[in-house]
PDB file of C-alpha atoms and ligand atoms in Angstrom:
ATOM      1  CA  MET A   1     -23.915  30.174   9.700  1.00  0.00           C
ATOM      2  CA  ILE A   2     -24.843  26.481   9.507  1.00  0.00           C
ATOM      3  CA  ASP A   3     -23.485  24.584  12.544  1.00  0.00           C
ATOM      4  CA  VAL A   4     -21.819  21.785  10.564  1.00  0.00           C
ATOM      5  CA  CYS A   5     -20.314  20.166  13.673  1.00  0.00           C
ATOM      6  CA  ASN A   6     -23.785  19.562  15.121  1.00  0.00           C
ATOM      7  CA  ILE A   7     -24.571  15.980  14.247  1.00  0.00           C
ATOM      8  CA  GLN A   8     -28.345  16.766  14.165  1.00  0.00           C
ATOM      9  CA  VAL A   9     -27.573  19.240  11.385  1.00  0.00           C
ATOM     10  CA  MET A  10     -24.781  17.332   9.656  1.00  0.00           C
ATOM     11  CA  LYS A  11     -26.520  13.982   9.184  1.00  0.00           C
ATOM     12  CA  PRO A  12     -29.621  15.343   7.363  1.00  0.00           C
ATOM     13  CA  LEU A  13     -27.376  17.657   5.315  1.00  0.00           C
ATOM     14  CA  LEU A  14     -25.252  14.721   4.115  1.00  0.00           C
ATOM     15  CA  ALA A  15     -28.343  12.545   3.517  1.00  0.00           C
ATOM     16  CA  GLU A  16     -30.084  15.293   1.529  1.00  0.00           C
ATOM     17  CA  HIS A  17     -27.096  15.324  -0.861  1.00  0.00           C
ATOM     18  CA  GLY A  18     -26.734  11.522  -0.967  1.00  0.00           C
ATOM     19  CA  PHE A  19     -23.206  11.846   0.428  1.00  0.00           C
ATOM     20  CA  HIS A  20     -21.388   8.749   1.690  1.00  0.00           C
ATOM     21  CA  PHE A  21     -18.004   8.947   3.436  1.00  0.00           C
ATOM     22  CA  SER A  22     -15.023   7.763   1.416  1.00  0.00           C
ATOM     23  CA  LYS A  23     -12.508   5.834   3.521  1.00  0.00           C
ATOM     24  CA  ALA A  24     -10.056   5.965   0.609  1.00  0.00           C
ATOM     25  CA  LYS A  25     -10.088   9.776   0.751  1.00  0.00           C
ATOM     26  CA  GLY A  26      -9.481   9.824   4.515  1.00  0.00           C
ATOM     27  CA  GLN A  27     -12.883  11.344   5.275  1.00  0.00           C
ATOM     28  CA  ASN A  28     -13.435  11.673   9.026  1.00  0.00           C
ATOM     29  CA  PHE A  29     -15.423  14.859   9.614  1.00  0.00           C
ATOM     30  CA  LEU A  30     -15.314  16.893  12.819  1.00  0.00           C
ATOM     31  CA  ILE A  31     -18.437  16.816  15.014  1.00  0.00           C
ATOM     32  CA  ALA A  32     -17.027  18.805  17.993  1.00  0.00           C
ATOM     33  CA  ARG A  33     -16.978  22.540  17.375  1.00  0.00           C
ATOM     34  CA  TRP A  34     -14.320  23.304  19.996  1.00  0.00           C
ATOM     35  CA  VAL A  35     -11.756  21.505  17.804  1.00  0.00           C
ATOM     36  CA  PRO A  36     -11.825  23.718  14.662  1.00  0.00           C
ATOM     37  CA  GLU A  37     -12.262  26.801  16.887  1.00  0.00           C
ATOM     38  CA  ARG A  38      -9.115  25.899  18.826  1.00  0.00           C
ATOM     39  CA  ILE A  39      -7.116  25.037  15.692  1.00  0.00           C
ATOM     40  CA  ALA A  40      -7.883  28.465  14.196  1.00  0.00           C
ATOM     41  CA  GLU A  41      -7.213  30.284  17.495  1.00  0.00           C
ATOM     42  CA  ASP A  42      -4.008  28.427  18.398  1.00  0.00           C
ATOM     43  CA  ALA A  43      -2.644  28.823  14.852  1.00  0.00           C
ATOM     44  CA  GLY A  44      -2.872  32.605  15.417  1.00  0.00           C
ATOM     45  CA  VAL A  45      -5.128  33.191  12.406  1.00  0.00           C
ATOM     46  CA  ASN A  46      -6.197  36.836  12.117  1.00  0.00           C
ATOM     47  CA  SER A  47      -6.925  39.409   9.408  1.00  0.00           C
ATOM     48  CA  THR A  48      -3.233  39.582   8.433  1.00  0.00           C
ATOM     49  CA  ALA A  49      -3.134  35.828   7.630  1.00  0.00           C
ATOM     50  CA  GLY A  50      -3.570  34.070   4.301  1.00  0.00           C
ATOM     51  CA  VAL A  51      -4.524  30.464   5.079  1.00  0.00           C
ATOM     52  CA  LEU A  52      -4.172  27.436   2.834  1.00  0.00           C
ATOM     53  CA  GLU A  53      -6.592  24.750   4.028  1.00  0.00           C
ATOM     54  CA  ILE A  54      -6.274  21.185   2.813  1.00  0.00           C
ATOM     55  CA  GLY A  55      -9.443  19.107   2.632  1.00  0.00           C
ATOM     56  CA  PRO A  56     -12.272  21.377   3.874  1.00  0.00           C
ATOM     57  CA  GLY A  57     -14.787  18.483   3.834  1.00  0.00           C
ATOM     58  CA  ILE A  58     -18.135  20.114   4.710  1.00  0.00           C
ATOM     59  CA  GLY A  59     -16.377  23.158   6.160  1.00  0.00           C
ATOM     60  CA  PRO A  60     -16.098  23.143   9.993  1.00  0.00           C
ATOM     61  CA  LEU A  61     -12.510  24.430  10.023  1.00  0.00           C
ATOM     62  CA  THR A  62     -13.083  26.510   6.876  1.00  0.00           C
ATOM     63  CA  GLN A  63     -15.813  28.468   8.708  1.00  0.00           C
ATOM     64  CA  GLN A  64     -13.520  29.208  11.668  1.00  0.00           C
ATOM     65  CA  LEU A  65     -10.655  30.226   9.362  1.00  0.00           C
ATOM     66  CA  CYS A  66     -12.883  32.480   7.228  1.00  0.00           C
ATOM     67  CA  LEU A  67     -14.242  34.219  10.360  1.00  0.00           C
ATOM     68  CA  ARG A  68     -10.664  35.229  11.302  1.00  0.00           C
ATOM     69  CA  ALA A  69      -8.357  35.301   8.237  1.00  0.00           C
ATOM     70  CA  GLY A  70      -7.664  37.915   5.583  1.00  0.00           C
ATOM     71  CA  LYS A  71      -8.065  35.205   2.955  1.00  0.00           C
ATOM     72  CA  VAL A  72      -8.589  31.434   2.869  1.00  0.00           C
ATOM     73  CA  CYS A  73      -7.781  29.185  -0.046  1.00  0.00           C
ATOM     74  CA  ALA A  74      -9.080  25.622   0.419  1.00  0.00           C
ATOM     75  CA  VAL A  75      -8.064  22.676  -1.766  1.00  0.00           C
ATOM     76  CA  GLU A  76     -10.527  19.769  -1.875  1.00  0.00           C
ATOM     77  CA  LEU A  77     -10.307  16.635  -4.008  1.00  0.00           C
ATOM     78  CA  ASP A  78     -13.898  15.380  -3.651  1.00  0.00           C
ATOM     79  CA  THR A  79     -16.221  17.380  -5.927  1.00  0.00           C
ATOM     80  CA  ARG A  80     -19.301  15.631  -4.391  1.00  0.00           C
ATOM     81  CA  LEU A  81     -18.829  18.134  -1.521  1.00  0.00           C
ATOM     82  CA  LYS A  82     -19.418  21.159  -3.766  1.00  0.00           C
ATOM     83  CA  PRO A  83     -23.197  21.643  -3.168  1.00  0.00           C
ATOM     84  CA  ILE A  84     -22.717  21.150   0.580  1.00  0.00           C
ATOM     85  CA  LEU A  85     -19.849  23.644   0.816  1.00  0.00           C
ATOM     86  CA  ASP A  86     -21.952  26.131  -1.188  1.00  0.00           C
ATOM     87  CA  LEU A  87     -24.430  26.048   1.723  1.00  0.00           C
ATOM     88  CA  THR A  88     -21.967  25.937   4.638  1.00  0.00           C
ATOM     89  CA  VAL A  89     -19.288  28.424   3.532  1.00  0.00           C
ATOM     90  CA  GLY A  90     -20.800  30.091   0.437  1.00  0.00           C
ATOM     91  CA  GLU A  91     -21.399  33.298   2.433  1.00  0.00           C
ATOM     92  CA  PHE A  92     -17.676  34.027   2.896  1.00  0.00           C
ATOM     93  CA  SER A  93     -16.224  36.489   0.369  1.00  0.00           C
ATOM     94  CA  ASN A  94     -12.642  35.848   1.616  1.00  0.00           C
ATOM     95  CA  LEU A  95     -12.777  32.173   0.548  1.00  0.00           C
ATOM     96  CA  GLU A  96     -11.631  30.513  -2.660  1.00  0.00           C
ATOM     97  CA  ILE A  97     -11.977  26.761  -3.186  1.00  0.00           C
ATOM     98  CA  LEU A  98      -9.776  24.840  -5.600  1.00  0.00           C
ATOM     99  CA  TRP A  99     -11.255  21.496  -6.644  1.00  0.00           C
ATOM    100  CA  ASP A 100      -8.095  19.463  -7.063  1.00  0.00           C
ATOM    101  CA  ASP A 101      -5.535  17.126  -5.490  1.00  0.00           C
ATOM    102  CA  VAL A 102      -3.316  19.096  -3.106  1.00  0.00           C
ATOM    103  CA  LEU A 103      -0.349  16.910  -4.065  1.00  0.00           C
ATOM    104  CA  LYS A 104      -0.619  18.171  -7.665  1.00  0.00           C
ATOM    105  CA  GLN A 105      -0.269  21.821  -6.634  1.00  0.00           C
ATOM    106  CA  ASP A 106       2.808  24.009  -6.931  1.00  0.00           C
ATOM    107  CA  VAL A 107       2.323  25.177  -3.335  1.00  0.00           C
ATOM    108  CA  ALA A 108       4.887  28.002  -3.408  1.00  0.00           C
ATOM    109  CA  ALA A 109       3.386  29.453  -6.629  1.00  0.00           C
ATOM    110  CA  LEU A 110      -0.150  29.120  -5.230  1.00  0.00           C
ATOM    111  CA  VAL A 111       0.767  30.959  -2.022  1.00  0.00           C
ATOM    112  CA  LYS A 112       2.497  33.714  -3.976  1.00  0.00           C
ATOM    113  CA  GLU A 113      -0.510  34.150  -6.260  1.00  0.00           C
ATOM    114  CA  LYS A 114      -3.268  33.990  -3.587  1.00  0.00           C
ATOM    115  CA  PHE A 115      -1.735  35.568  -0.475  1.00  0.00           C
ATOM    116  CA  ALA A 116       0.173  38.677  -1.600  1.00  0.00           C
ATOM    117  CA  GLY A 117       0.653  41.002   1.388  1.00  0.00           C
ATOM    118  CA  LEU A 118      -0.611  38.412   3.882  1.00  0.00           C
ATOM    119  CA  ARG A 119       1.213  36.094   6.335  1.00  0.00           C
ATOM    120  CA  PRO A 120       0.952  32.644   4.702  1.00  0.00           C
ATOM    121  CA  MET A 121      -0.103  29.774   6.952  1.00  0.00           C
ATOM    122  CA  ALA A 122      -1.329  26.247   6.376  1.00  0.00           C
ATOM    123  CA  CYS A 123      -4.120  24.769   8.524  1.00  0.00           C
ATOM    124  CA  ALA A 124      -5.840  21.426   8.106  1.00  0.00           C
ATOM    125  CA  ASN A 125      -7.464  18.364   9.515  1.00  0.00           C
ATOM    126  CA  LEU A 126      -5.361  16.214   7.204  1.00  0.00           C
ATOM    127  CA  PRO A 127      -6.461  13.143   5.261  1.00  0.00           C
ATOM    128  CA  TYR A 128      -4.280  10.684   7.221  1.00  0.00           C
ATOM    129  CA  TYR A 129      -3.416   8.409   4.263  1.00  0.00           C
ATOM    130  CA  ILE A 130      -1.213  11.158   2.800  1.00  0.00           C
ATOM    131  CA  THR A 131       0.054  12.922   5.946  1.00  0.00           C
ATOM    132  CA  SER A 132       3.766  12.585   5.122  1.00  0.00           C
ATOM    133  CA  PRO A 133       3.625  13.642   1.443  1.00  0.00           C
ATOM    134  CA  ILE A 134       1.465  16.668   2.339  1.00  0.00           C
ATOM    135  CA  LEU A 135       3.738  17.799   5.201  1.00  0.00           C
ATOM    136  CA  THR A 136       6.780  17.250   2.984  1.00  0.00           C
ATOM    137  CA  ALA A 137       5.268  19.439   0.234  1.00  0.00           C
ATOM    138  CA  LEU A 138       4.210  22.165   2.704  1.00  0.00           C
ATOM    139  CA  LEU A 139       7.636  22.378   4.362  1.00  0.00           C
ATOM    140  CA  GLU A 140       9.660  22.077   1.144  1.00  0.00           C
ATOM    141  CA  ALA A 141       7.631  24.934  -0.358  1.00  0.00           C
ATOM    142  CA  LYS A 142       9.464  27.182   2.174  1.00  0.00           C
ATOM    143  CA  CYS A 143       6.710  29.776   2.018  1.00  0.00           C
ATOM    144  CA  PHE A 144       4.672  29.386   5.218  1.00  0.00           C
ATOM    145  CA  GLU A 145       5.110  31.114   8.537  1.00  0.00           C
ATOM    146  CA  SER A 146       3.522  28.096  10.234  1.00  0.00           C
ATOM    147  CA  VAL A 147       1.811  24.810   9.480  1.00  0.00           C
ATOM    148  CA  THR A 148      -0.876  23.732  11.981  1.00  0.00           C
ATOM    149  CA  VAL A 149      -2.420  20.346  11.325  1.00  0.00           C
ATOM    150  CA  MET A 150      -4.383  17.519  12.862  1.00  0.00           C
ATOM    151  CA  VAL A 151      -2.592  14.204  12.418  1.00  0.00           C
ATOM    152  CA  GLN A 152      -2.578  10.817  14.128  1.00  0.00           C
ATOM    153  CA  LYS A 153      -1.230  11.256  17.655  1.00  0.00           C
ATOM    154  CA  GLU A 154       1.644   8.861  16.979  1.00  0.00           C
ATOM    155  CA  VAL A 155       2.674  10.913  13.924  1.00  0.00           C
ATOM    156  CA  ALA A 156       2.628  14.108  16.033  1.00  0.00           C
ATOM    157  CA  GLN A 157       4.861  12.365  18.589  1.00  0.00           C
ATOM    158  CA  ARG A 158       7.214  11.271  15.800  1.00  0.00           C
ATOM    159  CA  ILE A 159       7.437  14.817  14.407  1.00  0.00           C
ATOM    160  CA  ALA A 160       8.232  16.308  17.851  1.00  0.00           C
ATOM    161  CA  ALA A 161      10.507  13.467  19.069  1.00  0.00           C
ATOM    162  CA  LYS A 162      13.868  13.981  20.770  1.00  0.00           C
ATOM    163  CA  PRO A 163      17.083  12.178  19.709  1.00  0.00           C
ATOM    164  CA  GLY A 164      17.587   8.724  21.221  1.00  0.00           C
ATOM    165  CA  THR A 165      13.855   8.023  21.694  1.00  0.00           C
ATOM    166  CA  ALA A 166      11.897   5.291  19.899  1.00  0.00           C
ATOM    167  CA  ASP A 167       9.832   7.911  18.003  1.00  0.00           C
ATOM    168  CA  TYR A 168      12.902   9.731  16.613  1.00  0.00           C
ATOM    169  CA  SER A 169      13.134   9.045  12.859  1.00  0.00           C
ATOM    170  CA  ALA A 170      14.342  10.445   9.545  1.00  0.00           C
ATOM    171  CA  PHE A 171      10.928  12.179   9.249  1.00  0.00           C
ATOM    172  CA  THR A 172      11.522  13.844  12.657  1.00  0.00           C
ATOM    173  CA  VAL A 173      14.806  15.301  11.435  1.00  0.00           C
ATOM    174  CA  PHE A 174      13.221  16.367   8.145  1.00  0.00           C
ATOM    175  CA  CYS A 175      10.427  18.270   9.948  1.00  0.00           C
ATOM    176  CA  GLN A 176      12.698  19.776  12.623  1.00  0.00           C
ATOM    177  CA  TYR A 177      15.185  20.858   9.957  1.00  0.00           C
ATOM    178  CA  TYR A 178      12.519  23.145   8.487  1.00  0.00           C
ATOM    179  CA  ALA A 179      10.458  23.966  11.576  1.00  0.00           C
ATOM    180  CA  GLU A 180      10.081  23.926  15.353  1.00  0.00           C
ATOM    181  CA  PRO A 181       7.199  21.605  16.258  1.00  0.00           C
ATOM    182  CA  GLU A 182       4.892  21.858  19.247  1.00  0.00           C
ATOM    183  CA  ILE A 183       2.078  19.427  20.035  1.00  0.00           C
ATOM    184  CA  LEU A 184      -0.906  21.602  20.971  1.00  0.00           C
ATOM    185  CA  PHE A 185      -3.653  19.201  22.107  1.00  0.00           C
ATOM    186  CA  ASP A 186      -5.094  15.712  21.708  1.00  0.00           C
ATOM    187  CA  VAL A 187      -8.392  15.062  19.935  1.00  0.00           C
ATOM    188  CA  PRO A 188     -10.304  11.906  20.923  1.00  0.00           C
ATOM    189  CA  ALA A 189     -11.746   9.626  18.216  1.00  0.00           C
ATOM    190  CA  GLY A 190     -15.283  10.533  19.395  1.00  0.00           C
ATOM    191  CA  CYS A 191     -14.855  14.032  17.910  1.00  0.00           C
ATOM    192  CA  PHE A 192     -15.189  12.623  14.364  1.00  0.00           C
ATOM    193  CA  LEU A 193     -17.789  10.980  12.149  1.00  0.00           C
ATOM    194  CA  PRO A 194     -17.031   8.240  11.289  1.00  0.00           C
ATOM    195  CA  GLN A 195     -14.780   7.586  14.293  1.00  0.00           C
ATOM    196  CA  PRO A 196     -11.172   6.783  13.330  1.00  0.00           C
ATOM    197  CA  LYS A 197      -9.457   3.882  15.113  1.00  0.00           C
ATOM    198  CA  VAL A 198      -6.711   6.169  16.438  1.00  0.00           C
ATOM    199  CA  THR A 199      -6.396   9.188  18.719  1.00  0.00           C
ATOM    200  CA  SER A 200      -5.468  12.402  16.915  1.00  0.00           C
ATOM    201  CA  ALA A 201      -3.418  15.428  17.907  1.00  0.00           C
ATOM    202  CA  VAL A 202      -3.014  18.953  16.615  1.00  0.00           C
ATOM    203  CA  ILE A 203       0.567  20.012  16.049  1.00  0.00           C
ATOM    204  CA  THR A 204       1.974  23.340  14.965  1.00  0.00           C
ATOM    205  CA  LEU A 205       5.225  23.650  13.050  1.00  0.00           C
ATOM    206  CA  ARG A 206       6.733  27.128  13.279  1.00  0.00           C
ATOM    207  CA  VAL A 207       8.838  27.402  10.160  1.00  0.00           C
ATOM    208  CA  ARG A 208      12.421  28.546  10.754  1.00  0.00           C
ATOM    209  CA  LYS A 209      13.208  31.909   9.155  1.00  0.00           C
ATOM    210  CA  ALA A 210      16.891  30.999   8.948  1.00  0.00           C
ATOM    211  CA  LEU A 211      18.602  27.671   9.556  1.00  0.00           C
ATOM    212  CA  PRO A 212      20.629  27.740  12.792  1.00  0.00           C
ATOM    213  CA  TRP A 213      23.162  25.240  11.362  1.00  0.00           C
ATOM    214  CA  GLN A 214      25.786  25.459   8.665  1.00  0.00           C
ATOM    215  CA  ILE A 215      24.870  22.783   6.123  1.00  0.00           C
ATOM    216  CA  ASP A 216      27.171  22.724   3.105  1.00  0.00           C
ATOM    217  CA  ASP A 217      25.151  20.371   0.898  1.00  0.00           C
ATOM    218  CA  GLU A 218      21.430  19.760   1.583  1.00  0.00           C
ATOM    219  CA  GLU A 219      21.263  16.639  -0.606  1.00  0.00           C
ATOM    220  CA  ILE A 220      24.156  15.035   1.280  1.00  0.00           C
ATOM    221  CA  PHE A 221      22.616  16.113   4.619  1.00  0.00           C
ATOM    222  CA  PHE A 222      19.315  14.354   3.893  1.00  0.00           C
ATOM    223  CA  ARG A 223      21.110  11.283   2.455  1.00  0.00           C
ATOM    224  CA  THR A 224      23.147  11.149   5.687  1.00  0.00           C
ATOM    225  CA  VAL A 225      19.959  11.259   7.757  1.00  0.00           C
ATOM    226  CA  ARG A 226      18.110   8.656   5.671  1.00  0.00           C
ATOM    227  CA  SER A 227      21.021   6.216   5.647  1.00  0.00           C
ATOM    228  CA  SER A 228      21.569   6.685   9.401  1.00  0.00           C
ATOM    229  CA  PHE A 229      18.002   5.545  10.116  1.00  0.00           C
ATOM    230  CA  ALA A 230      17.732   2.943   7.328  1.00  0.00           C
ATOM    231  CA  MET A 231      19.168   0.236   9.596  1.00  0.00           C
ATOM    232  CA  ARG A 232      18.036   1.305  13.074  1.00  0.00           C
ATOM    233  CA  ARG A 233      19.610  -1.612  14.903  1.00  0.00           C
ATOM    234  CA  LYS A 234      23.007  -1.103  13.232  1.00  0.00           C
ATOM    235  CA  THR A 235      25.730   1.417  13.999  1.00  0.00           C
ATOM    236  CA  LEU A 236      25.965   4.807  12.313  1.00  0.00           C
ATOM    237  CA  GLN A 237      29.090   3.544  10.552  1.00  0.00           C
ATOM    238  CA  ASN A 238      27.216   0.664   8.871  1.00  0.00           C
ATOM    239  CA  GLY A 239      24.334   2.903   7.867  1.00  0.00           C
ATOM    240  CA  LEU A 240      26.612   5.533   6.345  1.00  0.00           C
ATOM    241  CA  ALA A 241      28.711   2.908   4.541  1.00  0.00           C
ATOM    242  CA  ALA A 242      25.514   1.661   2.826  1.00  0.00           C
ATOM    243  CA  GLY A 243      24.365   5.204   1.996  1.00  0.00           C
ATOM    244  CA  PHE A 244      27.763   6.396   0.741  1.00  0.00           C
ATOM    245  CA  PRO A 245      29.448   3.392  -0.931  1.00  0.00           C
ATOM    246  CA  ALA A 246      32.126   5.722  -2.390  1.00  0.00           C
ATOM    247  CA  LEU A 247      33.495   6.292   1.133  1.00  0.00           C
ATOM    248  CA  GLY A 248      33.560   2.640   2.162  1.00  0.00           C
ATOM    249  CA  LYS A 249      33.536   1.419   5.756  1.00  0.00           C
ATOM    250  CA  ASP A 250      36.991   2.839   6.537  1.00  0.00           C
ATOM    251  CA  GLY A 251      36.067   6.252   5.153  1.00  0.00           C
ATOM    252  CA  THR A 252      32.843   6.425   7.155  1.00  0.00           C
ATOM    253  CA  GLY A 253      34.798   5.359  10.273  1.00  0.00           C
ATOM    254  CA  GLU A 254      37.163   8.299   9.687  1.00  0.00           C
ATOM    255  CA  VAL A 255      34.189  10.667   9.254  1.00  0.00           C
ATOM    256  CA  ILE A 256      32.701   9.546  12.568  1.00  0.00           C
ATOM    257  CA  ALA A 257      36.047   9.945  14.378  1.00  0.00           C
ATOM    258  CA  ALA A 258      36.650  13.375  12.793  1.00  0.00           C
ATOM    259  CA  CYS A 259      33.273  14.489  14.225  1.00  0.00           C
ATOM    260  CA  GLY A 260      34.294  13.357  17.710  1.00  0.00           C
ATOM    261  CA  LEU A 261      31.668  10.588  17.826  1.00  0.00           C
ATOM    262  CA  SER A 262      32.123   7.084  19.247  1.00  0.00           C
ATOM    263  CA  ALA A 263      32.686   4.292  16.697  1.00  0.00           C
ATOM    264  CA  ALA A 264      29.747   2.387  18.204  1.00  0.00           C
ATOM    265  CA  VAL A 265      27.261   5.266  18.064  1.00  0.00           C
ATOM    266  CA  ARG A 266      23.830   4.656  16.478  1.00  0.00           C
ATOM    267  CA  GLY A 267      22.303   7.178  14.097  1.00  0.00           C
ATOM    268  CA  GLU A 268      19.207   7.599  16.264  1.00  0.00           C
ATOM    269  CA  ARG A 269      21.362   9.283  18.969  1.00  0.00           C
ATOM    270  CA  LEU A 270      22.420  12.215  16.745  1.00  0.00           C
ATOM    271  CA  ASP A 271      20.742  15.600  16.979  1.00  0.00           C
ATOM    272  CA  ILE A 272      20.562  17.931  13.959  1.00  0.00           C
ATOM    273  CA  PRO A 273      23.890  19.742  14.680  1.00  0.00           C
ATOM    274  CA  ALA A 274      25.619  16.322  14.862  1.00  0.00           C
ATOM    275  CA  PHE A 275      23.999  15.195  11.580  1.00  0.00           C
ATOM    276  CA  ALA A 276      25.118  18.509  10.051  1.00  0.00           C
ATOM    277  CA  ALA A 277      28.718  17.946  11.190  1.00  0.00           C
ATOM    278  CA  VAL A 278      28.748  14.391   9.783  1.00  0.00           C
ATOM    279  CA  ALA A 279      27.159  15.486   6.483  1.00  0.00           C
ATOM    280  CA  ASN A 280      29.611  18.394   6.091  1.00  0.00           C
ATOM    281  CA  GLU A 281      32.547  16.048   6.713  1.00  0.00           C
ATOM    282  CA  ILE A 282      31.175  13.583   4.129  1.00  0.00           C
ATOM    283  CA  ALA A 283      30.649  16.392   1.609  1.00  0.00           C
ATOM    284  CA  ARG A 284      34.250  17.590   2.144  1.00  0.00           C
ATOM    285  CA  ARG A 285      35.662  14.107   1.531  1.00  0.00           C
ATOM    286  CA  LEU A 286      33.451  13.361  -1.503  1.00  0.00           C
ATOM    287  CA  LYS A 287      34.513  16.641  -3.160  1.00  0.00           C
ATOM    288  CA  LYS A 288      38.251  16.075  -2.651  1.00  0.00           C
TER     289      LYS A 288
HETATM  290  N1  SAM B 301     -11.792  19.543   7.237  1.00  0.00           N
HETATM  291  C1  SAM B 301     -12.880  18.576   7.363  1.00  0.00           C
HETATM  292  C2  SAM B 301     -13.161  18.312   8.816  1.00  0.00           C
HETATM  293  O1  SAM B 301     -12.300  18.621   9.630  1.00  0.00           O
HETATM  294  O2  SAM B 301     -14.243  17.783   9.115  1.00  0.00           O
HETATM  295  C3  SAM B 301     -12.542  17.254   6.613  1.00  0.00           C
HETATM  296  C4  SAM B 301     -11.264  16.582   7.057  1.00  0.00           C
HETATM  297  S1  SAM B 301     -11.085  14.942   6.383  1.00  0.00           S
HETATM  298  C5  SAM B 301     -10.046  14.252   7.619  1.00  0.00           C
HETATM  299  C6  SAM B 301      -9.937  15.150   5.037  1.00  0.00           C
HETATM  300  C7  SAM B 301     -10.463  15.874   3.815  1.00  0.00           C
HETATM  301  O3  SAM B 301      -9.408  15.890   2.829  1.00  0.00           O
HETATM  302  C8  SAM B 301     -11.655  15.252   3.117  1.00  0.00           C
HETATM  303  O4  SAM B 301     -12.618  16.243   2.835  1.00  0.00           O
HETATM  304  C9  SAM B 301     -11.101  14.662   1.819  1.00  0.00           C
HETATM  305  O5  SAM B 301     -12.032  14.601   0.764  1.00  0.00           O
HETATM  306  C10 SAM B 301      -9.942  15.623   1.537  1.00  0.00           C
HETATM  307  N2  SAM B 301      -8.851  15.048   0.708  1.00  0.00           N
HETATM  308  C11 SAM B 301      -8.425  13.766   0.649  1.00  0.00           C
HETATM  309  N3  SAM B 301      -7.387  13.646  -0.194  1.00  0.00           N
HETATM  310  C12 SAM B 301      -7.143  14.878  -0.693  1.00  0.00           C
HETATM  311  C13 SAM B 301      -6.209  15.405  -1.632  1.00  0.00           C
HETATM  312  N4  SAM B 301      -5.291  14.610  -2.221  1.00  0.00           N
HETATM  313  N5  SAM B 301      -6.244  16.722  -1.937  1.00  0.00           N
HETATM  314  C14 SAM B 301      -7.162  17.533  -1.326  1.00  0.00           C
HETATM  315  N6  SAM B 301      -8.075  17.087  -0.430  1.00  0.00           N
HETATM  316  C15 SAM B 301      -8.069  15.792  -0.113  1.00  0.00           C
END
């Protein structure tokens, strides 16, 4: 197996194929083998797993996934990588590569078609310019057991944030609604070529099998969350009044009181059960 993380091997391989990194495609390739090894290990990839990889690049994580998984399906946008991947991962019979944009995939249909009988997982060193849309698509597909990805450290902190902290955001609630996040380890910028300007972290999201909250209307729940964070410095009441003009300021004040919350509370203080209570109360009043 070609040691693609060894810079003495990687540089001539890229030069031989006239490959130049594309910043626009978020190409920062791993040059420290412990990183893909640990991602595959910590994600719990074994022969019962079907793994969707996003952006294999020249294959460092792909190799580690293929050594462990029942099947790997990798989606890569940059077709210039084809001859290189043929050399670095061509030997694996449990690998299929789709040359396309991951954001154009019907992820749930893909998983159903490729991973029958296997435990579906997603693993990736993500292209950072599309971290949020990719995570949104992976979680909304509702078909993975877990999603284990490398992201910017500050994004990992945002995903795992607790209510009332500066990192807590609408994206935090979105991710924690679908999954339980755990930051696994940091990855210094020196582990990549070219080096990114930021520190990275690997985070795993264990997808919830069943939601532990009663949420009567998902659309109203997410609108409640978005409008609560839209004006961070304002009160929950002002945020909700802007997000639900049909209720007006008085109506949103009544909702907040009915949920036993203080009139001065800010949205960023609410945990998911509190957002669920507010959203259910709004749904009840809008349907009257
Ligand atoms: N997995 C490799 C590694 O760890 O060295 C490469 C990771 S690099 C951060 C991100 C990869 O995602 C690149 O190979 C890039 O070409 C690919 N990529 C970028 N946008 C993509 C998209 N929309 N769909 C699929 N792959 C994409």
